[in-house]
mmCIF file of N, CA and C in Angstrom:
data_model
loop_
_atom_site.group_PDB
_atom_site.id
_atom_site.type_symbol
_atom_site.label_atom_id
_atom_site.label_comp_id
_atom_site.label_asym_id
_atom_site.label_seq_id
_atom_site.Cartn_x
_atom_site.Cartn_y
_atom_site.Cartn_z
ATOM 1 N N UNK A 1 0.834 -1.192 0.000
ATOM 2 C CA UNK A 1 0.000 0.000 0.000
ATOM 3 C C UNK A 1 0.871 1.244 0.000
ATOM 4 N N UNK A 2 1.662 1.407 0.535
ATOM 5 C CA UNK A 2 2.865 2.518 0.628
ATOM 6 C C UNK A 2 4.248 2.373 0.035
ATOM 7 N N UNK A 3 3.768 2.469 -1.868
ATOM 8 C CA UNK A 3 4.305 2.031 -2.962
ATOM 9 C C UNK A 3 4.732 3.676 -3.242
ATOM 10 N N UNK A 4 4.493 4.505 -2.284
ATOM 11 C CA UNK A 4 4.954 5.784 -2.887
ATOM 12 C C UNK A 4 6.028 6.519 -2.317
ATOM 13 N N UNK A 5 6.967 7.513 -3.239
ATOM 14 C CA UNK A 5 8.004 7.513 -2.920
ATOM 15 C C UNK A 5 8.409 8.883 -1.975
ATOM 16 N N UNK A 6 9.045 9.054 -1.196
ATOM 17 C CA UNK A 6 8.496 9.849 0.174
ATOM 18 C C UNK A 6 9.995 10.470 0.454
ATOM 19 N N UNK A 7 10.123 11.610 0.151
ATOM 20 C CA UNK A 7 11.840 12.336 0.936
ATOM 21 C C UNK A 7 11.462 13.790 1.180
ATOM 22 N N UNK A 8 12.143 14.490 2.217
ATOM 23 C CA UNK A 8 12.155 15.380 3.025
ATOM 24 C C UNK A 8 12.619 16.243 2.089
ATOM 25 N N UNK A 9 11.181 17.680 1.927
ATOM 26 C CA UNK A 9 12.234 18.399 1.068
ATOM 27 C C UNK A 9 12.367 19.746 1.284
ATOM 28 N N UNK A 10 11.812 20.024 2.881
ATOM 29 C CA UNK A 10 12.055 21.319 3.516
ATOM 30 C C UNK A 10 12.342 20.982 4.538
ATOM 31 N N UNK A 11 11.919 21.584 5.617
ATOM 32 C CA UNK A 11 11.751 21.748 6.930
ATOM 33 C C UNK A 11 10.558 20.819 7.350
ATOM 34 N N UNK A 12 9.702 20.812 6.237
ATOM 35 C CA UNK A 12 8.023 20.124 6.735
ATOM 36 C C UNK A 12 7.110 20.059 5.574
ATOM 37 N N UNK A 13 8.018 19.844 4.616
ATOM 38 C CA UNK A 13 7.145 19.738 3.132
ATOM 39 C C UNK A 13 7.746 18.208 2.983
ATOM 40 N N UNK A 14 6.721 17.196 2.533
ATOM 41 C CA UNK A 14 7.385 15.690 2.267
ATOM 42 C C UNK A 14 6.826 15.891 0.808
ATOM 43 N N UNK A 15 7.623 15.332 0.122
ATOM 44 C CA UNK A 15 6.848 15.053 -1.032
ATOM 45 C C UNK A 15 6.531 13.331 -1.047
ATOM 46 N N UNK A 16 5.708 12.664 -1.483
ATOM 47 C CA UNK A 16 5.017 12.218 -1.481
ATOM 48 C C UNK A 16 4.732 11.301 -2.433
ATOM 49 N N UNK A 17 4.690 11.556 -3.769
ATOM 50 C CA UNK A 17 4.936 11.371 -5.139
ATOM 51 C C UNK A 17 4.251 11.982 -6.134
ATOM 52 N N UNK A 18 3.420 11.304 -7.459
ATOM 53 C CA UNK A 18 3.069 11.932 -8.203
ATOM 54 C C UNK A 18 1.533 12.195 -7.926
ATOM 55 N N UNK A 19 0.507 13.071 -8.544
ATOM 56 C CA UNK A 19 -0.819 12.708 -8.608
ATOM 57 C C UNK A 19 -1.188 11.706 -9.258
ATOM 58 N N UNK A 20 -0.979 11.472 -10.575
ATOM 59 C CA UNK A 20 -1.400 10.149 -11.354
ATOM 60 C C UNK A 20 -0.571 9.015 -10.479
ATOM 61 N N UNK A 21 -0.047 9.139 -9.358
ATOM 62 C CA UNK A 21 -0.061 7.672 -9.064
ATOM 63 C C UNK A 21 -1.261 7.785 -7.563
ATOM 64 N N UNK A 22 -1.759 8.403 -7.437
ATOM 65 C CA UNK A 22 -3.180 8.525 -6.396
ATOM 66 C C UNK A 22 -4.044 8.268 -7.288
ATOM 67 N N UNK A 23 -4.776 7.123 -7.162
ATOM 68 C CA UNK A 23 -6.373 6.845 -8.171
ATOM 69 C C UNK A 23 -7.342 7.781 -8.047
ATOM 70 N N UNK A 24 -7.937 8.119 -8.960
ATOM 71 C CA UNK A 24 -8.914 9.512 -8.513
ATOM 72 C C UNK A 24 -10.148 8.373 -7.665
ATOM 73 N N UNK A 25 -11.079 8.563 -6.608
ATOM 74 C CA UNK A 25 -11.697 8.258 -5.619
ATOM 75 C C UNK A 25 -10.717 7.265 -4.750
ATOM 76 N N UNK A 26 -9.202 7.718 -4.639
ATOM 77 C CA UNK A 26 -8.581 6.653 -3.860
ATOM 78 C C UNK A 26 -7.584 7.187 -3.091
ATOM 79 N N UNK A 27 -7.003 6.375 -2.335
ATOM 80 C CA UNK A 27 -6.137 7.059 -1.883
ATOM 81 C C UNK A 27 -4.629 6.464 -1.416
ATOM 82 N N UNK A 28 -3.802 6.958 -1.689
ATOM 83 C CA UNK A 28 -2.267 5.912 -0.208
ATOM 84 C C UNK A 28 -1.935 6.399 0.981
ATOM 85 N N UNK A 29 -1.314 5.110 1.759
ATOM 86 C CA UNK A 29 -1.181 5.228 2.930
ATOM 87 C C UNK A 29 0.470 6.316 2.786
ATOM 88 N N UNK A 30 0.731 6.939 3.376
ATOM 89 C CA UNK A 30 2.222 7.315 3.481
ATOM 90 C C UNK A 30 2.386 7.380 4.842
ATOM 91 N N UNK A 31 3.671 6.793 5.465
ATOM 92 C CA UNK A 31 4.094 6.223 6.628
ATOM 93 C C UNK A 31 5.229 7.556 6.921
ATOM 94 N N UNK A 32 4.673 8.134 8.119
ATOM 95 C CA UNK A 32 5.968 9.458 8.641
ATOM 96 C C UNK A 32 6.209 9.040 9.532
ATOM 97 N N UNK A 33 7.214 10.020 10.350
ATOM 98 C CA UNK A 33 7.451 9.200 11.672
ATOM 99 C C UNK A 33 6.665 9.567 12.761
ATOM 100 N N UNK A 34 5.116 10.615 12.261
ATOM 101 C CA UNK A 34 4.272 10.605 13.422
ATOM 102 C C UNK A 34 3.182 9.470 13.091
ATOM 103 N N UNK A 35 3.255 8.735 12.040
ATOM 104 C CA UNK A 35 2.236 7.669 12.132
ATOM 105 C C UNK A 35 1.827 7.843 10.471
ATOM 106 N N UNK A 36 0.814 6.615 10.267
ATOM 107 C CA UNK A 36 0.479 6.921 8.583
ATOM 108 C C UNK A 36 -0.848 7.772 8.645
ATOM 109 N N UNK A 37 -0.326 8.488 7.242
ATOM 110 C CA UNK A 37 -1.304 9.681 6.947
ATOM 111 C C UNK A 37 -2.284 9.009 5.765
ATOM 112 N N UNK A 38 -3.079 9.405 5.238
ATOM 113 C CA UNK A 38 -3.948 8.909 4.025
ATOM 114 C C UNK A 38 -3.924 10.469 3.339
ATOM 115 N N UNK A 39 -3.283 9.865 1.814
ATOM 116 C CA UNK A 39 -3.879 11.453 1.108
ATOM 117 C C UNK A 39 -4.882 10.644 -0.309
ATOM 118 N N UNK A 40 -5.565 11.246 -0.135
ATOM 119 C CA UNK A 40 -7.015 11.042 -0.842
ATOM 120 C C UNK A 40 -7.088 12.069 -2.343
ATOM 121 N N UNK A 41 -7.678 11.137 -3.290
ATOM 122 C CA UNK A 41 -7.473 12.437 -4.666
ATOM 123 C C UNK A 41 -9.070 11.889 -5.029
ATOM 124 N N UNK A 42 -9.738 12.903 -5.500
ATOM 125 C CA UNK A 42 -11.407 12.910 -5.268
ATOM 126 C C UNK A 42 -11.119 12.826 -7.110
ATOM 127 N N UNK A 43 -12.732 12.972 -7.050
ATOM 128 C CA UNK A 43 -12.936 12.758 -8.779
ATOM 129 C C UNK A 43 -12.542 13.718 -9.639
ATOM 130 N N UNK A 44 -12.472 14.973 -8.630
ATOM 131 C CA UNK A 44 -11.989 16.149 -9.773
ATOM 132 C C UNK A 44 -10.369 16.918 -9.162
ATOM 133 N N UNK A 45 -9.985 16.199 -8.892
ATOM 134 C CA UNK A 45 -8.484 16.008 -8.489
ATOM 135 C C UNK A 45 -7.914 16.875 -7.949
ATOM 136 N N UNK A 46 -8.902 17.252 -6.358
ATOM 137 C CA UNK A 46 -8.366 17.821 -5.217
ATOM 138 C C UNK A 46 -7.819 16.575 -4.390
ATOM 139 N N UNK A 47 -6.881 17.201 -3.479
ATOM 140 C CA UNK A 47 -5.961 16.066 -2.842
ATOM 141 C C UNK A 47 -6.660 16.514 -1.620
ATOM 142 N N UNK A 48 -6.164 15.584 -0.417
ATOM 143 C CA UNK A 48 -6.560 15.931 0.652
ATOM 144 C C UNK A 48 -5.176 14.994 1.557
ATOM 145 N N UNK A 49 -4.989 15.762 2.471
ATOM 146 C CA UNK A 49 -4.313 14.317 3.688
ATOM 147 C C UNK A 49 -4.758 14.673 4.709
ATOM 148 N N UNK A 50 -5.209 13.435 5.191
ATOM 149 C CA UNK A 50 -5.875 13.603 6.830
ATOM 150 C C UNK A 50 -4.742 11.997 7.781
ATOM 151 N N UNK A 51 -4.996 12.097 8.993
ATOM 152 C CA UNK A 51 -4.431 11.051 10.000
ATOM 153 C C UNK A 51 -4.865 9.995 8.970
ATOM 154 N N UNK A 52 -4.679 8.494 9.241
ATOM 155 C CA UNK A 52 -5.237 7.236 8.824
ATOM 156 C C UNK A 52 -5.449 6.323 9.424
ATOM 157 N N UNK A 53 -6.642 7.596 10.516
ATOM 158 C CA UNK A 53 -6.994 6.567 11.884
ATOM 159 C C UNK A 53 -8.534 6.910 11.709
ATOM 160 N N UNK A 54 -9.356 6.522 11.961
ATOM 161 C CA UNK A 54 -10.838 6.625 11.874
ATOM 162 C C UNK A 54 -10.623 7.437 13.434
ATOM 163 N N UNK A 55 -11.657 8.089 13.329
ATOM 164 C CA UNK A 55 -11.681 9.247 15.536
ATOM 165 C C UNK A 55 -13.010 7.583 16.001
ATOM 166 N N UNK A 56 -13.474 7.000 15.451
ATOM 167 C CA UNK A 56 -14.357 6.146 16.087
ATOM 168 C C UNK A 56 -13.265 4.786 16.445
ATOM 169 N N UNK A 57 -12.803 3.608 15.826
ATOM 170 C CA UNK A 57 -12.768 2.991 16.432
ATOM 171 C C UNK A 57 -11.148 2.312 15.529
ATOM 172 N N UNK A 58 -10.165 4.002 14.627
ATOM 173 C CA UNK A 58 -9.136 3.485 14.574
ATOM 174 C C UNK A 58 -8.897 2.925 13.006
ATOM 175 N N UNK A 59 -10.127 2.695 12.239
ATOM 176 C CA UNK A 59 -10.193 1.878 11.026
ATOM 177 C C UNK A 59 -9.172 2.750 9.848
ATOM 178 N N UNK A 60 -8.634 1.806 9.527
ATOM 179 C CA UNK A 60 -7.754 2.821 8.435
ATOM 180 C C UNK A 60 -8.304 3.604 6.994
ATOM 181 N N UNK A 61 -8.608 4.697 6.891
ATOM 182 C CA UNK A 61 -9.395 5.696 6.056
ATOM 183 C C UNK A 61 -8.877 5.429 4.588
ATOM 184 N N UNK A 62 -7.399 5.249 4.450
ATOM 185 C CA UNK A 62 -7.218 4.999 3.086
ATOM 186 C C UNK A 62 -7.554 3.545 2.084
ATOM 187 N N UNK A 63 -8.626 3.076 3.162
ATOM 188 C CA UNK A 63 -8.782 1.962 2.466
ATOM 189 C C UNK A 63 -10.576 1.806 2.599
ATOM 190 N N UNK A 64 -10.907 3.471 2.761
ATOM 191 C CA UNK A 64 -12.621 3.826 2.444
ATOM 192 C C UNK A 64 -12.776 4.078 1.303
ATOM 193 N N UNK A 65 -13.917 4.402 1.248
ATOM 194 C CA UNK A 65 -14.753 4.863 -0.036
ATOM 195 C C UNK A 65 -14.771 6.453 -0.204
ATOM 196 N N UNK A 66 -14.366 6.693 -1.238
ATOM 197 C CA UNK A 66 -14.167 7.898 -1.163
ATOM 198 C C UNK A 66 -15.624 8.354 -2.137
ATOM 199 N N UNK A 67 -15.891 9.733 -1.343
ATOM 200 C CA UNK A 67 -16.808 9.947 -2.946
ATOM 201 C C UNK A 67 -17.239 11.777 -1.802
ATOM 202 N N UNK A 68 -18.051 12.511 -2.702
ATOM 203 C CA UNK A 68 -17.965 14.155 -2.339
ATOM 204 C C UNK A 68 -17.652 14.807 -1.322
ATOM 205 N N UNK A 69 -16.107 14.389 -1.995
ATOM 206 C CA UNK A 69 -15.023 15.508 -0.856
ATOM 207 C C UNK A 69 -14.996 14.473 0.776
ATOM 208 N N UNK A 70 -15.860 13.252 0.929
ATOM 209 C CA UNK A 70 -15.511 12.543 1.889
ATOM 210 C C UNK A 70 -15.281 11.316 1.938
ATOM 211 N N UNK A 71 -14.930 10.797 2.701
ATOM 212 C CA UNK A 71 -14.918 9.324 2.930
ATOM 213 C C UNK A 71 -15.058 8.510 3.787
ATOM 214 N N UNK A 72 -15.468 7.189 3.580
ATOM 215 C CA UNK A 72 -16.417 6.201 4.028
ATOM 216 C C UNK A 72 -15.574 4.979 4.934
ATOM 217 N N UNK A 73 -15.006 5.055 6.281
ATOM 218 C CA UNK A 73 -14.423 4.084 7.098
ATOM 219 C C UNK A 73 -15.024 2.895 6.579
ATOM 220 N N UNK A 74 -13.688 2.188 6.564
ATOM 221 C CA UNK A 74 -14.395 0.538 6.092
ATOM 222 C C UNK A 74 -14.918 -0.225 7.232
ATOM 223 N N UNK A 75 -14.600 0.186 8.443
ATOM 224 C CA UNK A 75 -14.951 -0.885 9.516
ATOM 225 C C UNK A 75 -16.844 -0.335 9.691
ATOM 226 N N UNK A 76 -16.943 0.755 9.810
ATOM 227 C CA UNK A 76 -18.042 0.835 10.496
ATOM 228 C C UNK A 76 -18.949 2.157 9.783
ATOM 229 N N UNK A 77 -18.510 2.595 8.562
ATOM 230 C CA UNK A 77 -19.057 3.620 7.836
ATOM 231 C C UNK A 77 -19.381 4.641 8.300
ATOM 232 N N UNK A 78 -18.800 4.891 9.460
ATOM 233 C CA UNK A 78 -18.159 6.698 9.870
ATOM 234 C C UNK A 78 -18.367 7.145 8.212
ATOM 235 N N UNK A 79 -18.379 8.585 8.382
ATOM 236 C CA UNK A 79 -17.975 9.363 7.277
ATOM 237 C C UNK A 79 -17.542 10.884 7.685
ATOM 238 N N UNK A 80 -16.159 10.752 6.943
ATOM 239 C CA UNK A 80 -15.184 11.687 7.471
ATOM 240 C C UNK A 80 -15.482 12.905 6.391
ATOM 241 N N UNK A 81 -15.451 14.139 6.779
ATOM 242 C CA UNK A 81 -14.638 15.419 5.644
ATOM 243 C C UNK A 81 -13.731 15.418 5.356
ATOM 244 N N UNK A 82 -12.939 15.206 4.032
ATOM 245 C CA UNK A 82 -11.566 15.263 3.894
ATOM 246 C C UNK A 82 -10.891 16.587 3.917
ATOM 247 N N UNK A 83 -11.938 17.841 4.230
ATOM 248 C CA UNK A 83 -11.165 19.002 3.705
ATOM 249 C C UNK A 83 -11.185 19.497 5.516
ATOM 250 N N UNK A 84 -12.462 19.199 6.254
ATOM 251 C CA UNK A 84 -12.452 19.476 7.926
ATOM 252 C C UNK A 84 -11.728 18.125 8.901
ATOM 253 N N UNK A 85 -11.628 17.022 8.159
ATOM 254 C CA UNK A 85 -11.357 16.238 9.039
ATOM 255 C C UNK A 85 -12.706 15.872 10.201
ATOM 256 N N UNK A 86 -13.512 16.413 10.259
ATOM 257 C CA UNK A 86 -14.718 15.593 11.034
ATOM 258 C C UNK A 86 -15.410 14.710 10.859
ATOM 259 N N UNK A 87 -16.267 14.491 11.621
ATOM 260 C CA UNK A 87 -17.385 13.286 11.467
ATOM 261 C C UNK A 87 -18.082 14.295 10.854
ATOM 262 N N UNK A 88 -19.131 13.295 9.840
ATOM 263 C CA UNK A 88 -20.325 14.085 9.413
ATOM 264 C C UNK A 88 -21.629 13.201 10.206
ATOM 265 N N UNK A 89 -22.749 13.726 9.993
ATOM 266 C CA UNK A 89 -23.792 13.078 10.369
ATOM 267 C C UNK A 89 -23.992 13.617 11.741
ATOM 268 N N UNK A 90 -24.804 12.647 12.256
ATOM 269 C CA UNK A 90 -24.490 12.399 13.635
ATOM 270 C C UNK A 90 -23.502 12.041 14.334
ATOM 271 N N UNK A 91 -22.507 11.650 13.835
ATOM 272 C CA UNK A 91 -21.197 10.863 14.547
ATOM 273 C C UNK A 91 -20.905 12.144 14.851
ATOM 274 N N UNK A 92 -19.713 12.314 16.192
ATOM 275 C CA UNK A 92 -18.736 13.608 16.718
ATOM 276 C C UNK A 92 -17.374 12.724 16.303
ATOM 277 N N UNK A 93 -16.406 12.949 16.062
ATOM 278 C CA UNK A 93 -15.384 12.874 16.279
ATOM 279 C C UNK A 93 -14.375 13.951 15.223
ATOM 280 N N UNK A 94 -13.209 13.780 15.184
ATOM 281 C CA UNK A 94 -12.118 14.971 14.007
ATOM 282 C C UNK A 94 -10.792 13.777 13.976
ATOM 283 N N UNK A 95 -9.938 13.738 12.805
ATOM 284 C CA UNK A 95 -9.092 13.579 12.618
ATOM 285 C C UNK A 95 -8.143 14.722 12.253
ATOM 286 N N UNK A 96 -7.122 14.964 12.658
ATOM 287 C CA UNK A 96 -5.761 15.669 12.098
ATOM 288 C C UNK A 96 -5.827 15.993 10.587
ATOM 289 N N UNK A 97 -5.695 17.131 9.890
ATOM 290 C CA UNK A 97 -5.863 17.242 8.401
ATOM 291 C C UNK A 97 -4.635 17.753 8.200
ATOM 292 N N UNK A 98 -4.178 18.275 6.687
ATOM 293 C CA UNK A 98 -2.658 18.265 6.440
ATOM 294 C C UNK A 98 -2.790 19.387 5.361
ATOM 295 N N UNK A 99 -1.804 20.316 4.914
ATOM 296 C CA UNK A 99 -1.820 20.618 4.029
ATOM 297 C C UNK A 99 -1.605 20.181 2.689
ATOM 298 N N UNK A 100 -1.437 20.099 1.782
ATOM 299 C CA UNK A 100 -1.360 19.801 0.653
ATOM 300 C C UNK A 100 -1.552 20.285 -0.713
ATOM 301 N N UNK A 101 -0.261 20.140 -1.325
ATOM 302 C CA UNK A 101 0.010 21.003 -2.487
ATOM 303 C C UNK A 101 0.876 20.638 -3.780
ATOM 304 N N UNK A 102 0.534 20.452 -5.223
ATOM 305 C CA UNK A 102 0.558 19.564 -6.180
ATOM 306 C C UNK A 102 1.253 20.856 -6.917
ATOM 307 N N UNK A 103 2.589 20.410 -7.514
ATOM 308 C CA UNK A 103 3.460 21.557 -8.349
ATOM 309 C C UNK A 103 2.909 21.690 -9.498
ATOM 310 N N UNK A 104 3.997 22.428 -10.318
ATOM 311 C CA UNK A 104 3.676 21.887 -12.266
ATOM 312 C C UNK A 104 3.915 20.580 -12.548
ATOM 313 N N UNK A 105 4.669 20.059 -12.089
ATOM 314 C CA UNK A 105 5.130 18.575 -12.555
ATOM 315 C C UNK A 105 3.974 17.546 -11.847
ATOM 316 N N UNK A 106 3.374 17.929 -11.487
ATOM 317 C CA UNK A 106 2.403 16.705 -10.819
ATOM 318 C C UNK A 106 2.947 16.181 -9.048
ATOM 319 N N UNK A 107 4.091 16.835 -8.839
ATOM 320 C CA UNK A 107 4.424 16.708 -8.023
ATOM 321 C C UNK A 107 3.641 16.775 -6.509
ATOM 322 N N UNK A 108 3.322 15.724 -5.747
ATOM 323 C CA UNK A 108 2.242 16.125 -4.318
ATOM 324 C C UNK A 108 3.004 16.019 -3.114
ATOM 325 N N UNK A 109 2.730 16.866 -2.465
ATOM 326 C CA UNK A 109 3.875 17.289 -1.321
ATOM 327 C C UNK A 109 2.882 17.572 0.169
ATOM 328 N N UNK A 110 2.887 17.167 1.300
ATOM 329 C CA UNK A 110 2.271 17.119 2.262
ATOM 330 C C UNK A 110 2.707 17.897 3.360
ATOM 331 N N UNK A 111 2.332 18.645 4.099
ATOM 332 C CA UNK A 111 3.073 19.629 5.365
ATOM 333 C C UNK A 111 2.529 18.921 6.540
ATOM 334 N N UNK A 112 3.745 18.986 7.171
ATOM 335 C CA UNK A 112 3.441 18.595 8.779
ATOM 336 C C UNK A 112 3.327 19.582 9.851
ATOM 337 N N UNK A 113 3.480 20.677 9.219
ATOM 338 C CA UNK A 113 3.303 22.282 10.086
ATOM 339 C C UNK A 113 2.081 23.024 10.294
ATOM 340 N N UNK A 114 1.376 22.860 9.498
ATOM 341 C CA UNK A 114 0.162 23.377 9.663
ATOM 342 C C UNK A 114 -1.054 22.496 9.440
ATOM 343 N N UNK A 115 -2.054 22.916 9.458
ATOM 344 C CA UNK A 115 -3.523 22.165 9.553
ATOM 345 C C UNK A 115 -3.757 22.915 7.925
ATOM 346 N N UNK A 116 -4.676 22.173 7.512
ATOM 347 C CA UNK A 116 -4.842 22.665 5.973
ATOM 348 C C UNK A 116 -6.164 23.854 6.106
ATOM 349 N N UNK A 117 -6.037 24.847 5.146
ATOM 350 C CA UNK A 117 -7.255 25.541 5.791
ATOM 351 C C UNK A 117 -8.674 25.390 4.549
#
């Protein structure tokens, strides 16, 4: 699952790899050393990275269903915001969100410094 290629290229910018290697409604795991993140590429090829912990019971997000701008925990069908990181619905909970930012080259690069706004 974490077939993508990952080096330090600031202070707190990772890059990550390309967009065409994120499936559009899909997403990869990328492994940092605060834990794995999920960055998610929707149908019209906004990225997103959030934690790749479900806030309910832990389920790993990059292996939900993705579909408008959210996605669908496989264990128990939470449904997260990829752009707030919350529960929607009735559920309460938030995951950690990330910035994220795609060059000219296709290049996708993830920040560990800030919260995405």
């Amino acid at each position: 699952m974490n077939d993508m290629v990952m080096k330090m290229e600031s202070e707190h910018w990772f890059t990550v790899g390309r967009l065409s290697e994120i499936p559009r409604r899909g997403a990869r795991q990328i492994i940092l050393p605060r834990g794995p993140i999920a960055v998610f590429r929707t149908q019209n090829d906004k990225v997103y990275a959030i934690d790749d912990k479900c806030p309910h019971k832990g389920g790993p997000l990059s292996q939900g269903i993705v579909h408008d701008g959210s996605v669908t925990c496989p264990l128990h069908n939470w449904v997260i915001d990829l752009q707030s990181g919350s529960a929607m619905g009735t559920d309460q909970g938030c995951v950690r969100t990330y910035a994220v930012r795609t060059d000219e080259n296709g290049l996708v690069s993830v920040s560990l410094a800030a919260p995405s706004e």
